[in-house]
Short mmCIF file of N, CA and C in Angstrom, two decimals:
data_model
loop_
_atom_site.label_atom_id
_atom_site.label_comp_id
_atom_site.label_asym_id
_atom_site.label_seq_id
_atom_site.Cartn_x
_atom_site.Cartn_y
_atom_site.Cartn_z
N GLN I 87 36.37 15.85 54.14
CA GLN I 87 35.05 16.46 54.11
C GLN I 87 35.18 17.96 54.38
N ILE I 88 34.34 18.72 53.74
CA ILE I 88 34.32 20.16 53.97
C ILE I 88 33.57 20.41 55.27
N GLU I 89 34.21 21.10 56.19
CA GLU I 89 33.64 21.32 57.52
C GLU I 89 32.26 21.97 57.44
N GLY I 90 31.32 21.43 58.21
CA GLY I 90 29.97 21.97 58.26
C GLY I 90 29.07 21.54 57.12
N THR I 91 29.54 20.58 56.31
CA THR I 91 28.72 20.08 55.20
C THR I 91 28.75 18.55 55.19
N GLU I 92 27.95 17.99 54.32
CA GLU I 92 27.98 16.54 54.09
C GLU I 92 28.73 16.21 52.81
N ILE I 93 29.47 17.16 52.27
CA ILE I 93 30.22 16.96 51.04
C ILE I 93 31.48 16.16 51.34
N PRO I 94 31.65 15.00 50.69
CA PRO I 94 32.84 14.17 50.93
C PRO I 94 34.12 14.88 50.51
N ALA I 95 35.22 14.48 51.11
CA ALA I 95 36.52 15.10 50.85
C ALA I 95 36.96 14.93 49.39
N ASP I 96 36.52 13.86 48.73
CA ASP I 96 36.97 13.62 47.36
C ASP I 96 36.12 14.35 46.31
N VAL I 97 35.21 15.20 46.75
CA VAL I 97 34.39 15.98 45.83
C VAL I 97 35.01 17.36 45.69
N ASN I 98 35.26 17.77 44.45
CA ASN I 98 35.93 19.04 44.19
C ASN I 98 34.98 20.19 43.87
N ALA I 99 33.74 19.87 43.50
CA ALA I 99 32.79 20.92 43.14
C ALA I 99 31.37 20.39 43.31
N VAL I 100 30.47 21.30 43.59
CA VAL I 100 29.04 20.98 43.69
C VAL I 100 28.31 22.01 42.84
N TYR I 101 27.48 21.54 41.93
CA TYR I 101 26.72 22.43 41.06
C TYR I 101 25.25 22.36 41.44
N GLU I 102 24.62 23.50 41.53
CA GLU I 102 23.17 23.56 41.73
C GLU I 102 22.58 24.12 40.44
N ILE I 103 21.75 23.33 39.81
CA ILE I 103 21.17 23.72 38.53
C ILE I 103 19.68 23.93 38.72
N VAL I 104 19.19 25.09 38.32
CA VAL I 104 17.76 25.40 38.42
C VAL I 104 17.18 25.34 37.02
N ILE I 105 16.08 24.61 36.87
CA ILE I 105 15.42 24.49 35.57
C ILE I 105 14.03 25.09 35.69
N ASN I 106 13.77 26.13 34.93
CA ASN I 106 12.44 26.72 34.83
C ASN I 106 11.87 26.34 33.48
N GLY I 107 10.57 26.09 33.41
CA GLY I 107 9.98 25.70 32.15
C GLY I 107 8.55 26.15 32.00
N ILE I 108 8.03 25.96 30.80
CA ILE I 108 6.66 26.40 30.52
C ILE I 108 5.61 25.39 30.96
N SER I 109 6.06 24.18 31.33
CA SER I 109 5.12 23.16 31.79
C SER I 109 5.87 22.14 32.65
N VAL I 110 5.10 21.36 33.40
CA VAL I 110 5.69 20.29 34.21
C VAL I 110 6.41 19.30 33.30
N ASP I 111 5.81 18.99 32.17
CA ASP I 111 6.41 18.04 31.23
C ASP I 111 7.75 18.57 30.70
N ALA I 112 7.79 19.85 30.37
CA ALA I 112 9.03 20.44 29.84
C ALA I 112 10.15 20.40 30.88
N VAL I 113 9.82 20.69 32.13
CA VAL I 113 10.83 20.65 33.19
C VAL I 113 11.31 19.23 33.41
N GLY I 114 10.38 18.27 33.40
CA GLY I 114 10.76 16.87 33.57
C GLY I 114 11.68 16.39 32.46
N LYS I 115 11.35 16.74 31.23
CA LYS I 115 12.18 16.33 30.10
C LYS I 115 13.56 16.99 30.15
N ALA I 116 13.60 18.25 30.52
CA ALA I 116 14.88 18.95 30.63
C ALA I 116 15.74 18.36 31.74
N THR I 117 15.11 18.02 32.85
CA THR I 117 15.84 17.42 33.96
C THR I 117 16.41 16.07 33.56
N ALA I 118 15.59 15.25 32.91
CA ALA I 118 16.05 13.94 32.45
C ALA I 118 17.22 14.08 31.47
N ALA I 119 17.12 15.02 30.55
CA ALA I 119 18.20 15.23 29.58
C ALA I 119 19.49 15.67 30.29
N GLY I 120 19.35 16.52 31.29
CA GLY I 120 20.52 16.96 32.05
C GLY I 120 21.19 15.83 32.80
N ILE I 121 20.38 14.97 33.40
CA ILE I 121 20.93 13.82 34.13
C ILE I 121 21.65 12.88 33.17
N LYS I 122 21.00 12.59 32.04
CA LYS I 122 21.61 11.68 31.06
C LYS I 122 22.93 12.24 30.53
N ALA I 123 23.02 13.54 30.38
CA ALA I 123 24.28 14.15 29.94
C ALA I 123 25.32 14.12 31.06
N ALA I 124 24.91 14.41 32.27
CA ALA I 124 25.85 14.48 33.39
C ALA I 124 26.52 13.15 33.68
N VAL I 125 25.79 12.06 33.54
CA VAL I 125 26.38 10.75 33.87
C VAL I 125 27.43 10.31 32.86
N THR I 126 27.55 11.02 31.75
CA THR I 126 28.59 10.68 30.78
C THR I 126 29.91 11.39 31.08
N ILE I 127 29.91 12.27 32.05
CA ILE I 127 31.10 13.04 32.39
C ILE I 127 31.94 12.27 33.41
N PRO I 128 33.19 11.97 33.09
CA PRO I 128 34.04 11.27 34.05
C PRO I 128 34.19 12.08 35.35
N GLY I 129 34.11 11.40 36.46
CA GLY I 129 34.29 12.05 37.75
C GLY I 129 33.02 12.47 38.46
N VAL I 130 31.89 12.46 37.76
CA VAL I 130 30.63 12.80 38.43
C VAL I 130 30.34 11.70 39.44
N LYS I 131 30.16 12.08 40.69
CA LYS I 131 30.01 11.11 41.77
C LYS I 131 28.57 10.93 42.22
N SER I 132 27.74 11.96 42.05
CA SER I 132 26.39 11.88 42.59
C SER I 132 25.50 12.91 41.90
N ILE I 133 24.23 12.56 41.75
CA ILE I 133 23.22 13.50 41.27
C ILE I 133 22.06 13.41 42.24
N THR I 134 21.71 14.54 42.83
CA THR I 134 20.63 14.58 43.81
C THR I 134 19.72 15.76 43.52
N ALA I 135 18.64 15.83 44.25
CA ALA I 135 17.71 16.96 44.12
C ALA I 135 17.28 17.41 45.50
N GLY I 136 17.09 18.69 45.64
CA GLY I 136 16.59 19.25 46.90
C GLY I 136 15.13 19.61 46.77
N ASN I 137 14.43 19.54 47.86
CA ASN I 137 13.01 19.90 47.87
C ASN I 137 12.77 21.20 48.61
N TYR I 138 13.64 21.53 49.53
CA TYR I 138 13.53 22.76 50.33
C TYR I 138 12.17 22.87 51.00
N GLY I 139 11.65 21.73 51.47
CA GLY I 139 10.38 21.73 52.19
C GLY I 139 9.19 22.11 51.33
N GLY I 140 9.32 21.99 50.03
CA GLY I 140 8.22 22.32 49.14
C GLY I 140 8.06 23.81 48.88
N THR I 141 9.03 24.61 49.28
CA THR I 141 8.89 26.07 49.14
C THR I 141 9.20 26.59 47.74
N LEU I 142 9.69 25.73 46.86
CA LEU I 142 10.04 26.18 45.51
C LEU I 142 8.87 26.12 44.54
N GLY I 143 7.78 25.53 44.95
CA GLY I 143 6.63 25.44 44.06
C GLY I 143 5.83 24.18 44.31
N PRO I 144 4.74 24.03 43.58
CA PRO I 144 3.81 22.93 43.84
C PRO I 144 4.23 21.58 43.27
N HIS I 145 5.27 21.54 42.45
CA HIS I 145 5.64 20.30 41.77
C HIS I 145 6.87 19.67 42.40
N LYS I 146 6.85 18.35 42.49
CA LYS I 146 7.98 17.59 43.02
C LYS I 146 8.35 16.54 41.98
N PHE I 147 9.63 16.46 41.64
CA PHE I 147 10.10 15.52 40.64
C PHE I 147 10.98 14.47 41.31
N ASN I 148 10.60 13.22 41.19
CA ASN I 148 11.43 12.12 41.65
C ASN I 148 12.37 11.78 40.50
N LEU I 149 13.67 11.94 40.72
CA LEU I 149 14.63 11.77 39.63
C LEU I 149 14.56 10.39 39.00
N HIS I 150 14.37 9.36 39.81
CA HIS I 150 14.29 8.00 39.27
C HIS I 150 13.09 7.85 38.34
N ASP I 151 12.00 8.52 38.65
CA ASP I 151 10.80 8.43 37.81
C ASP I 151 10.98 9.12 36.46
N LEU I 152 11.88 10.07 36.39
CA LEU I 152 12.09 10.81 35.14
C LEU I 152 12.89 10.01 34.12
N LEU I 153 13.63 9.01 34.59
CA LEU I 153 14.53 8.28 33.68
C LEU I 153 13.91 7.02 33.14
#
């Protein structure tokens, strides 16, 4: 594990992807497409989302609901 994080020792990289869009629907569709593409990559161990206490904006996307 990387000291001071919850990242497991067998994880070599962590990507944070920000999606901006013209509508809630567009962001939801883009997020779903990204998840569907990511799960086809060998070695991907986890896909999560941060909320940051709601400080990023008024919309919250539940990843399971998008798929």
